PDB file of C-alpha atoms and ligand atoms in Angstrom:
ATOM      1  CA  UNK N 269     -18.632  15.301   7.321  1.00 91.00           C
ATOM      2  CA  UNK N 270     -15.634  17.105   7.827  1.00 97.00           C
ATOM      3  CA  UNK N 271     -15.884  21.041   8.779  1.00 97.00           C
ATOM      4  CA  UNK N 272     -12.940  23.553   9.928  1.00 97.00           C
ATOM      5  CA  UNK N 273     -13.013  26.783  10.726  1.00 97.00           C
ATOM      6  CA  UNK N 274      -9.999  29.207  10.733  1.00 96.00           C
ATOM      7  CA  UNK N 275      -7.746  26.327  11.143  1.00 96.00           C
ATOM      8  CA  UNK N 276      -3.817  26.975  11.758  1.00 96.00           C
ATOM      9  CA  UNK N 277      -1.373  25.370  13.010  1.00 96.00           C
ATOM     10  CA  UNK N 278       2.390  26.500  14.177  1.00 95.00           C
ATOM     11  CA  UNK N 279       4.602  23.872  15.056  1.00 95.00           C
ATOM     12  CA  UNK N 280       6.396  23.762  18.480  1.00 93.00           C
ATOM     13  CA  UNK N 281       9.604  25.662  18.141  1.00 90.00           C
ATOM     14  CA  UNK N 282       9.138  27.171  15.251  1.00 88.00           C
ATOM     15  CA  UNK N 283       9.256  30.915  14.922  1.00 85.00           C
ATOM     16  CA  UNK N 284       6.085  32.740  16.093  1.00 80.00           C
ATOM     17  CA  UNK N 285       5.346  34.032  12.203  1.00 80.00           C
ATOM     18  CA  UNK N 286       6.073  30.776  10.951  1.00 88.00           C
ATOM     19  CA  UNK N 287       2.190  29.473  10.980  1.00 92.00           C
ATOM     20  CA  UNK N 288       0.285  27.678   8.095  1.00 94.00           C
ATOM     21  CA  UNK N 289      -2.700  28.564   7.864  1.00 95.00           C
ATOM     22  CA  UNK N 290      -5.825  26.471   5.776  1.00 96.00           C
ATOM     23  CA  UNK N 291      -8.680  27.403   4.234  1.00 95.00           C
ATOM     24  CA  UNK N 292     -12.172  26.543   5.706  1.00 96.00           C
ATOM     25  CA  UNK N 293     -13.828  22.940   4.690  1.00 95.00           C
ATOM     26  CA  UNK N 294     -16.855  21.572   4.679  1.00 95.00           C
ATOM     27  CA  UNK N 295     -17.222  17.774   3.206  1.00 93.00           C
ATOM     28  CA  UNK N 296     -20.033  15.906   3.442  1.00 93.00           C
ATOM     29  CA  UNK N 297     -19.768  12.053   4.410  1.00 94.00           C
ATOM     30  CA  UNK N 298     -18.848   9.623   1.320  1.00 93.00           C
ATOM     31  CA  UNK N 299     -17.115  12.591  -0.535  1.00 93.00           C
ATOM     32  CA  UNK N 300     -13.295  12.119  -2.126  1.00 94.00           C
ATOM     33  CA  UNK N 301     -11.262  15.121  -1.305  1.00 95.00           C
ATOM     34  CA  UNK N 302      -8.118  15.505  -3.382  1.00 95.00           C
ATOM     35  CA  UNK N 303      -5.898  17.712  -1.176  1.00 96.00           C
ATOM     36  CA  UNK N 304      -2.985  19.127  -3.300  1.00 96.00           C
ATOM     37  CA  UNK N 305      -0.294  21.157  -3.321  1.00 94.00           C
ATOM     38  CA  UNK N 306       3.410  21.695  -3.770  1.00 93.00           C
ATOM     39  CA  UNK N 307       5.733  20.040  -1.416  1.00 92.00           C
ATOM     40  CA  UNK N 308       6.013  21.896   2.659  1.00 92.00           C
ATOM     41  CA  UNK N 309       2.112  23.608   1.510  1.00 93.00           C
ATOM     42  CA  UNK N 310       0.882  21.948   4.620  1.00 95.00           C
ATOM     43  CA  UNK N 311      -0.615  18.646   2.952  1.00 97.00           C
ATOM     44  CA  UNK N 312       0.548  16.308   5.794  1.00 97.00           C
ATOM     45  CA  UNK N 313       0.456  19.107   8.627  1.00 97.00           C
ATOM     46  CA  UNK N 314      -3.868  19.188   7.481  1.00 97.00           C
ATOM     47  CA  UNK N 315      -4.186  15.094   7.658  1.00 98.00           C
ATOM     48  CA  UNK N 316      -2.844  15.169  11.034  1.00 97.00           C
ATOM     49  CA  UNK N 317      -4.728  17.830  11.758  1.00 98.00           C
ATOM     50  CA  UNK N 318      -7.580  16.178  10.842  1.00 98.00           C
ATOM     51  CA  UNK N 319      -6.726  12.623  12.175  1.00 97.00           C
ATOM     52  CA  UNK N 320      -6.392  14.372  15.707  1.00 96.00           C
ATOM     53  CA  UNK N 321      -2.911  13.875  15.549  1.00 96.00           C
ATOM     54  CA  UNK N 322      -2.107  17.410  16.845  1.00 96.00           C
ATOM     55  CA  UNK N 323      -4.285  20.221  18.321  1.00 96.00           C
ATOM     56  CA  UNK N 324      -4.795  23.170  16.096  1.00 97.00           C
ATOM     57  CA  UNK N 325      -2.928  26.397  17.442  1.00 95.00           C
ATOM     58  CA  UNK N 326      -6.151  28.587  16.595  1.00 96.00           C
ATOM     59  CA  UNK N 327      -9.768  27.170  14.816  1.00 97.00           C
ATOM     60  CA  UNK N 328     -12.146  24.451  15.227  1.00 97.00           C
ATOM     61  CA  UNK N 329     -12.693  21.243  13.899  1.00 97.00           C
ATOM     62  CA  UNK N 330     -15.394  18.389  13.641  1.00 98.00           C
ATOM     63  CA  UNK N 331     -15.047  15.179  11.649  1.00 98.00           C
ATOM     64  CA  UNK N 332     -17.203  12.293  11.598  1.00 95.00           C
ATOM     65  CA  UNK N 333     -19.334  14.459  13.880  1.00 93.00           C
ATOM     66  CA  UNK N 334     -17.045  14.931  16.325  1.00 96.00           C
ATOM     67  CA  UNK N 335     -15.667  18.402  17.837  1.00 97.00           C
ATOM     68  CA  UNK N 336     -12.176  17.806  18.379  1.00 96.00           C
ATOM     69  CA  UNK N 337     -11.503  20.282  20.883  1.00 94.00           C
ATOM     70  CA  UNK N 338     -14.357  18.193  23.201  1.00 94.00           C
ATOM     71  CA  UNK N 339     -11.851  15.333  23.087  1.00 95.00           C
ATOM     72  CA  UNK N 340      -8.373  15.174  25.046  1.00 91.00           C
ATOM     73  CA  UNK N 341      -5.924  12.071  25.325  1.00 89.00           C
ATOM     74  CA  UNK N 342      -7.402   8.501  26.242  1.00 92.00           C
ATOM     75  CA  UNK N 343     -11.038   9.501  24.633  1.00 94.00           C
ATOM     76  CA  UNK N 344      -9.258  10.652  21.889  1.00 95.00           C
ATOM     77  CA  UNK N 345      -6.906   7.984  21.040  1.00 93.00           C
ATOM     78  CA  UNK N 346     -10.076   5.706  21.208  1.00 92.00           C
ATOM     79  CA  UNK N 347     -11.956   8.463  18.575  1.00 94.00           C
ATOM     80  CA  UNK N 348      -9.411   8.185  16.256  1.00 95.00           C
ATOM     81  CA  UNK N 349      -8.866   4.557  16.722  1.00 92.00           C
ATOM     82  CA  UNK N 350     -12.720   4.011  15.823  1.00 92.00           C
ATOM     83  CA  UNK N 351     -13.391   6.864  13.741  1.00 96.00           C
ATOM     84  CA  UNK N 352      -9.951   7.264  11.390  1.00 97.00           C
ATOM     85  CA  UNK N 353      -8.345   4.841   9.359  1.00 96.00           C
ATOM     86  CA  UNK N 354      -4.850   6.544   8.136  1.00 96.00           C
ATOM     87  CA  UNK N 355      -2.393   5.237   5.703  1.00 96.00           C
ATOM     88  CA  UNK N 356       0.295   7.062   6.604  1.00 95.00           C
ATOM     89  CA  UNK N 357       3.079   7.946   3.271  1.00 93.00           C
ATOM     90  CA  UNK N 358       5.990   5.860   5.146  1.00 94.00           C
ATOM     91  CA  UNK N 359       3.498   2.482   6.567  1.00 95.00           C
ATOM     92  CA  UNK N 360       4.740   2.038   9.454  1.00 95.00           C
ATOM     93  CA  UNK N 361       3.920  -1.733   9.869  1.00 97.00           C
ATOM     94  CA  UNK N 362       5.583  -3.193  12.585  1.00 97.00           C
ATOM     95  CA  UNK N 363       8.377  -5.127  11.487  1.00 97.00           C
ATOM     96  CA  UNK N 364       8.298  -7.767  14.381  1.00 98.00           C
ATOM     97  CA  UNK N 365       4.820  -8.743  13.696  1.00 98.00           C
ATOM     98  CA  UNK N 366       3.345 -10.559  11.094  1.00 98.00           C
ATOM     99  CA  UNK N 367       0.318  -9.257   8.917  1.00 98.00           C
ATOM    100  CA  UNK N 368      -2.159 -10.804  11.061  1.00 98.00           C
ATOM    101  CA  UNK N 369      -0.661  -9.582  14.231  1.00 98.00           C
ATOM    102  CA  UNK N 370      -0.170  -5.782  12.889  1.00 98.00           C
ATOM    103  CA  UNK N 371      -4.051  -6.030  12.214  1.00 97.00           C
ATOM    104  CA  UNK N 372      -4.504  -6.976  15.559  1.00 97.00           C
ATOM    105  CA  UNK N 373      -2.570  -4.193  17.340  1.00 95.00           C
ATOM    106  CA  UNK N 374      -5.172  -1.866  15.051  1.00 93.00           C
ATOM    107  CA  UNK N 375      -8.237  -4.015  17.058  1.00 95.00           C
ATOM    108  CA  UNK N 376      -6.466  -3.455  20.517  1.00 93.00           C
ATOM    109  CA  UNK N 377      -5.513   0.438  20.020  1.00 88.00           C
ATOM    110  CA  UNK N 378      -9.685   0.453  19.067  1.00 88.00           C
ATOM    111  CA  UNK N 379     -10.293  -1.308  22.593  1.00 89.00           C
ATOM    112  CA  UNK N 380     -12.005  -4.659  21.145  1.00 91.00           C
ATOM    113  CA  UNK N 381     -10.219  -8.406  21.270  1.00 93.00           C
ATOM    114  CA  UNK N 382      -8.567  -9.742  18.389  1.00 95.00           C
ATOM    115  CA  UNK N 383     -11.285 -10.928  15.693  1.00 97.00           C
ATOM    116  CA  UNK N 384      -9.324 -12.987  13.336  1.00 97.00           C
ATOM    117  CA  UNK N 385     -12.644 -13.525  11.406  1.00 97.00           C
ATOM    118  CA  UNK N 386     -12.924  -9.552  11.158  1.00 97.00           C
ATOM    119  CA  UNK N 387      -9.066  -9.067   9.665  1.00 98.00           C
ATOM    120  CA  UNK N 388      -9.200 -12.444   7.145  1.00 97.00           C
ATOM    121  CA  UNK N 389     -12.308 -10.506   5.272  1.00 96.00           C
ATOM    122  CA  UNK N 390     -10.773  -7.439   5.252  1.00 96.00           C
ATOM    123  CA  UNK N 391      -7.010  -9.124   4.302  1.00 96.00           C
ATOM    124  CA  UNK N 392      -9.321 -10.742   1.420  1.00 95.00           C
ATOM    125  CA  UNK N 393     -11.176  -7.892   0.488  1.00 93.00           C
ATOM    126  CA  UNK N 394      -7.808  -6.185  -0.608  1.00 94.00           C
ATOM    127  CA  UNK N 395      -6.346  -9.841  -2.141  1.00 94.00           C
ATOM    128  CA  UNK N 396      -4.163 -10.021   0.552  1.00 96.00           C
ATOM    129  CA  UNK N 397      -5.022 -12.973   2.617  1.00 97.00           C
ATOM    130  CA  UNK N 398      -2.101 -15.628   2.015  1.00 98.00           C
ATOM    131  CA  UNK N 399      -0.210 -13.114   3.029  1.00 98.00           C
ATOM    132  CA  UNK N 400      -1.197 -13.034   6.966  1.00 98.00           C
ATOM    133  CA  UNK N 401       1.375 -15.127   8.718  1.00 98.00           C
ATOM    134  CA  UNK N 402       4.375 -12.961   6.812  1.00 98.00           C
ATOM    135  CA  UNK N 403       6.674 -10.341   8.462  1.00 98.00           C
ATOM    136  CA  UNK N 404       6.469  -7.153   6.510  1.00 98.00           C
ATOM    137  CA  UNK N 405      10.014  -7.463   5.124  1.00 98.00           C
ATOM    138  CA  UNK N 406       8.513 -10.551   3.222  1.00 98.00           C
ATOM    139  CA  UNK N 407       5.949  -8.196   1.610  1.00 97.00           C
ATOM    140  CA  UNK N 408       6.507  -6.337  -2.110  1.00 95.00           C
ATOM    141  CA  UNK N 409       5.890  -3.005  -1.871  1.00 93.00           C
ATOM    142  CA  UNK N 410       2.202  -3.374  -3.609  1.00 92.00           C
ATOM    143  CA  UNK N 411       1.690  -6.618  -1.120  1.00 95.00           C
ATOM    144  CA  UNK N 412       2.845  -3.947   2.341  1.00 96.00           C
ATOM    145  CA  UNK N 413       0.462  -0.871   0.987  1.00 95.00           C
ATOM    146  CA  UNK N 414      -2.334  -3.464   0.388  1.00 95.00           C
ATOM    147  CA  UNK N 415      -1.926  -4.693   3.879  1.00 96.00           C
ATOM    148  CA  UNK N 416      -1.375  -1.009   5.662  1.00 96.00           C
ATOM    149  CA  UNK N 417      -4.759  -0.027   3.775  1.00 95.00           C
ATOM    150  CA  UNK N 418      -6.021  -3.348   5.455  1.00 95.00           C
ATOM    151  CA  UNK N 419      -5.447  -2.262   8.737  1.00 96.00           C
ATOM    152  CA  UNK N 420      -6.486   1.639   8.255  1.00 95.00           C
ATOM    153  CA  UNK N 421      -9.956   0.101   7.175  1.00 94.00           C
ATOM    154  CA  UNK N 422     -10.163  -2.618   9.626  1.00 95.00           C
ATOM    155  CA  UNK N 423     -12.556  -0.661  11.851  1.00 93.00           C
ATOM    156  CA  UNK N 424     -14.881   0.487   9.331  1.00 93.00           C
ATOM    157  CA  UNK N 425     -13.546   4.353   9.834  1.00 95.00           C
ATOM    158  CA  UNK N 426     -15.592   7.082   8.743  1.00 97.00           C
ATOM    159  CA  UNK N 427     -12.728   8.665   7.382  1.00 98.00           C
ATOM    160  CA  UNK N 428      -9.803   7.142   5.439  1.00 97.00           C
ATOM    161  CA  UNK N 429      -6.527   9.451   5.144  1.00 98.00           C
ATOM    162  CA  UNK N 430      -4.123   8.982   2.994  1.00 97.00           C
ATOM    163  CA  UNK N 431      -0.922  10.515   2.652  1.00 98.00           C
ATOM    164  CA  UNK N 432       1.361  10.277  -1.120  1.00 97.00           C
ATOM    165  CA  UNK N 433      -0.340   7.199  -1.667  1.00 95.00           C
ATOM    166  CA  UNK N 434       1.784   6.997  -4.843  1.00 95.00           C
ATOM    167  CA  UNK N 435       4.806   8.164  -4.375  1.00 93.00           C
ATOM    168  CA  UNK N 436       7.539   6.768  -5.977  1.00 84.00           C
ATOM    169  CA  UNK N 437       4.871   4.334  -7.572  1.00 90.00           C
ATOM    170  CA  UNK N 438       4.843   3.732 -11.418  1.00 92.00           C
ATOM    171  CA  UNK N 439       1.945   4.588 -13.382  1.00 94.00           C
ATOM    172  CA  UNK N 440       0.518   1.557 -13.155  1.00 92.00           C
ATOM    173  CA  UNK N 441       0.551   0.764  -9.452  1.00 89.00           C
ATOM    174  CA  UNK N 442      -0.350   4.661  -8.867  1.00 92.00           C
ATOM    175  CA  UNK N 443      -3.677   3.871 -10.725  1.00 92.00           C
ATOM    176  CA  UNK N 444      -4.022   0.395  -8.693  1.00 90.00           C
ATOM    177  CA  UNK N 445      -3.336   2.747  -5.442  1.00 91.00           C
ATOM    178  CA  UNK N 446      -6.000   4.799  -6.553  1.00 93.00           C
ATOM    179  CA  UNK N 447      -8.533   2.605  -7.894  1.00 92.00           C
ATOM    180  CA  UNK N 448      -7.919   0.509  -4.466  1.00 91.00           C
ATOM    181  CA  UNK N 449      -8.402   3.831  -1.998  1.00 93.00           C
ATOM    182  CA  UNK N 450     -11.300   4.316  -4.191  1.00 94.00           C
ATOM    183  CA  UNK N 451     -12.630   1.435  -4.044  1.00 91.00           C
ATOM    184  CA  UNK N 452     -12.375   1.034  -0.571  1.00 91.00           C
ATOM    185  CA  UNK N 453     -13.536   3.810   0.600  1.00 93.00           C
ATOM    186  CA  UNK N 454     -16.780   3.562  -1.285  1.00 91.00           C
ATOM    187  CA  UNK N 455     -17.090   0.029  -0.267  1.00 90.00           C
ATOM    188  CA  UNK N 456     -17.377   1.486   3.592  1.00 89.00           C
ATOM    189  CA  UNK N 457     -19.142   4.377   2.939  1.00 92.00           C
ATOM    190  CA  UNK N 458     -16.252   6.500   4.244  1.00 95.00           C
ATOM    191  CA  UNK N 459     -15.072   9.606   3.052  1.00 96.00           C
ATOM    192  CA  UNK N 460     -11.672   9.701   1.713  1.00 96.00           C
ATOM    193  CA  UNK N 461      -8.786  12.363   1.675  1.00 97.00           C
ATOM    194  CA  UNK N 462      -5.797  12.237  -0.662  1.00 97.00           C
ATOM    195  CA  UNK N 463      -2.768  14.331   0.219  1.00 97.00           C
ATOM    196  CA  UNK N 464      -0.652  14.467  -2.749  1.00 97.00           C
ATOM    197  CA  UNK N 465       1.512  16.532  -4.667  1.00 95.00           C
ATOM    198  CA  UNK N 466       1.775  13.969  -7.581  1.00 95.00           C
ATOM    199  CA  UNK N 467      -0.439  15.604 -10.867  1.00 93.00           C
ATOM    200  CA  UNK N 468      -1.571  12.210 -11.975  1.00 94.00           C
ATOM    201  CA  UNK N 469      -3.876  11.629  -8.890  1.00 95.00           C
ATOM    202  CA  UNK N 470      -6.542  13.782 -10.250  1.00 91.00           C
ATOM    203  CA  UNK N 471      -6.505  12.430 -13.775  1.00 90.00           C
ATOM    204  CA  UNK N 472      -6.892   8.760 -12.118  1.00 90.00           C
ATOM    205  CA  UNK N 473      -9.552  10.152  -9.497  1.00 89.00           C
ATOM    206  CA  UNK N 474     -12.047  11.830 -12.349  1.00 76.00           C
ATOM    207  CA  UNK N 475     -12.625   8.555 -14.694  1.00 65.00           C
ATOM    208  CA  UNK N 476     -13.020   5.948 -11.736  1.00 65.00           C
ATOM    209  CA  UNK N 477     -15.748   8.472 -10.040  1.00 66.00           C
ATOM    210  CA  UNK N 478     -18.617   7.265 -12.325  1.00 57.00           C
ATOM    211  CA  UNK N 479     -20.633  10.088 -10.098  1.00 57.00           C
ATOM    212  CA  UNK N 480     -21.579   7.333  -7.424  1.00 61.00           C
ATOM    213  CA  UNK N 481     -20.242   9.662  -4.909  1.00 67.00           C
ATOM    214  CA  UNK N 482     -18.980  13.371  -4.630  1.00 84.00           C
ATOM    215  CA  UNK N 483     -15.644  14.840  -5.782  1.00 87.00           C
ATOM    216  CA  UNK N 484     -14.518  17.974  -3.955  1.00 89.00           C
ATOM    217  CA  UNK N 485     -10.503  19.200  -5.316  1.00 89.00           C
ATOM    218  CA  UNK N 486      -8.434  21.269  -2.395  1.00 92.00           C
ATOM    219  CA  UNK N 487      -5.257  22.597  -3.495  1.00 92.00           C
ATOM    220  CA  UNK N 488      -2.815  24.403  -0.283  1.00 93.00           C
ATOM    221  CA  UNK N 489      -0.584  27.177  -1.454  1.00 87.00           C
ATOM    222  CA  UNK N 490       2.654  27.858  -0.141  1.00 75.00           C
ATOM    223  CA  UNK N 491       1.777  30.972   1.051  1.00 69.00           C
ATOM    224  CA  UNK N 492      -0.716  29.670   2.988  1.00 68.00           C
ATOM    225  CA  UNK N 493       1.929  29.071   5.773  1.00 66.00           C
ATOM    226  CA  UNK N 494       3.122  32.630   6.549  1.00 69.00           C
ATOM    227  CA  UNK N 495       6.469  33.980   7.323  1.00 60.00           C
ATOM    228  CA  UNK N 496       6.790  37.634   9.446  1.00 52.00           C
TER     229      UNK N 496
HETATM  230  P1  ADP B  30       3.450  18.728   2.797  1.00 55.85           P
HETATM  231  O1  ADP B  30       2.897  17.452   3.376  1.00 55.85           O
HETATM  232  O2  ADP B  30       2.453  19.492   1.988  1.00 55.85           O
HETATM  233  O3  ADP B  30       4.702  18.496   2.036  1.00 55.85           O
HETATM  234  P2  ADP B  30       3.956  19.406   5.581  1.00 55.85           P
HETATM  235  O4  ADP B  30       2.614  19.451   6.199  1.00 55.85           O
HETATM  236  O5  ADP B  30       4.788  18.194   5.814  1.00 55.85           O
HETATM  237  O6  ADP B  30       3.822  19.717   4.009  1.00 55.85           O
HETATM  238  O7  ADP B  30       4.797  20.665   6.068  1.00 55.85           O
HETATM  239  C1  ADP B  30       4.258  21.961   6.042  1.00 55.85           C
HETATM  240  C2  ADP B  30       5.278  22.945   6.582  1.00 55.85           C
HETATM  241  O8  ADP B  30       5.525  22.674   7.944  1.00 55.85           O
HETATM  242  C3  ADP B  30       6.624  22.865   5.878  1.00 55.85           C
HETATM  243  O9  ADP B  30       7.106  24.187   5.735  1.00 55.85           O
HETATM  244  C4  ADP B  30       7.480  22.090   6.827  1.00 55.85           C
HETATM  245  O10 ADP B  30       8.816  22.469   6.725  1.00 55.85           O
HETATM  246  C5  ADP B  30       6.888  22.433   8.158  1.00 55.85           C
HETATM  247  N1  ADP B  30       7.045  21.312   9.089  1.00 55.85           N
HETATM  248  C6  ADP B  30       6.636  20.040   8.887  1.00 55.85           C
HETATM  249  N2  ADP B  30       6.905  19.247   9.944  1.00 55.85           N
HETATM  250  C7  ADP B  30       7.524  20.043  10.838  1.00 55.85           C
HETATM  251  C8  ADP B  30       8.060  19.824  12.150  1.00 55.85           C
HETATM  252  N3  ADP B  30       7.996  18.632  12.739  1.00 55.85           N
HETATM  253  N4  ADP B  30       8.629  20.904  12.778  1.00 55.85           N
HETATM  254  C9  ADP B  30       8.675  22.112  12.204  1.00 55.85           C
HETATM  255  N5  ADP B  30       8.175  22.388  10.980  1.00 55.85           N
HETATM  256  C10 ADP B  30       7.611  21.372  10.297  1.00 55.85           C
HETATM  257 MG1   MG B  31       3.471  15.517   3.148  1.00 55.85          MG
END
């Protein structure tokens, strides 16, 4: 479940009008939540938001049956290292490491030892797994999302966030994105939460649904961050 209240958020340094401001949410666990909207509506400002990434300036908010306000630094780090899995729009893998070793780092942020038996079944699960002794600059595009989407589920999360998982994709690897996040998600039982301002995530979300599991379309409007 995911449930805000009155959430806003003004980001340091900006002008004291200059707040966005989102509408109230209420998820239940398993759903898909398609959160559109124009570019600078607030898309990635929510995830992270959401992801405990940054404190709201006024409302509440509990995911995966957690009040974030309860939470502060170390206990939160190790929430969202449990609890979130977040494949972020740029992916962030780190570029010294090889696969394997990037899904380790995701097993040490979560406070457990390395379980290479835990991140060759996931690596596998998304036909990655040759690829696990590479450095990301050996990965194709495809092969790096693949293994980013690896590590966000690594953990089992509750929640998987993901942010323009097809941009600049073609329309064929958009639908494989989709199909994949999909796929994955329902796999783990977690609820998932597209941020995208590209109109053919919808169209790809609606046939692959098959009503196993809910289907619940946000859009943000500009105006929803407000200038005085
Ligand atoms: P979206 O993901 O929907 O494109 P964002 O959440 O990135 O939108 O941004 C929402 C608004 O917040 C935009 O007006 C953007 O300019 C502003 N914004 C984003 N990041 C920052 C930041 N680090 N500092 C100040 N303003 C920001
Ligand atoms: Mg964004």
């Amino acid at each position: 479940m995911i449930q805000t209240r009155g959430l806003a958020y003004r980001y340091p340094g900006a002008e004291a009008g200059d707040v966005l401001h989102f509408p109230d949410v209420e998820v239940a666990q398993g759903t898909v939540l398609l959160l559109s909207g124009p570019s600078g509506c607030g898309k990635s400002t929510w995830l992270a938001l959401i992801a405990g990434l940054v404190a709201p300036t006024a409302g509440t908010l509990e995911v995966a049956g957690q009040r974030l306000d309860a939470l502060h630094s170390v206990a939160l780090d190790a929430w969202r290292a449990r609890a979130i899995g977040f494949l972020p729009q740029k992916l962030h893998l780190s570029a010294a490491l090889t696969v394997q070793q990037n899904l380790a780092m995701a097993q040490w942020a979560a406070g457990q030892p390395e379980d290479a038996s835990a991140i060759a079944t996931t690596l596998a699960a998304l036909g990655v797994a040759e690829l696990a002794r590479r450095l990301p600059a050996q990965l194709s595009g495809g092969q790096a999302q693949r293994v980013a989407l690896a590590r966000a589920v690594l953990q089992q999360p509750r929640v998987l966030l993901a942010d323009e998982p097809t941009a600049s994709l073609d329309d064929e690897a958009a639908a494989d994105a989709v199909g994949l996040l999909l796929a994955t998600a329902r796999s783990h039982g977690a609820t998932l939460v597209i941020a995208t301002h590209d109109a053919r995530v919808a169209a790809l979300i609606s046939p692959q649904m098959n009503g196993q599991i809910g289907f619940q379309p946000l859009r943000l409007q500009r105006k929803q961050l407000s200038k005085t």
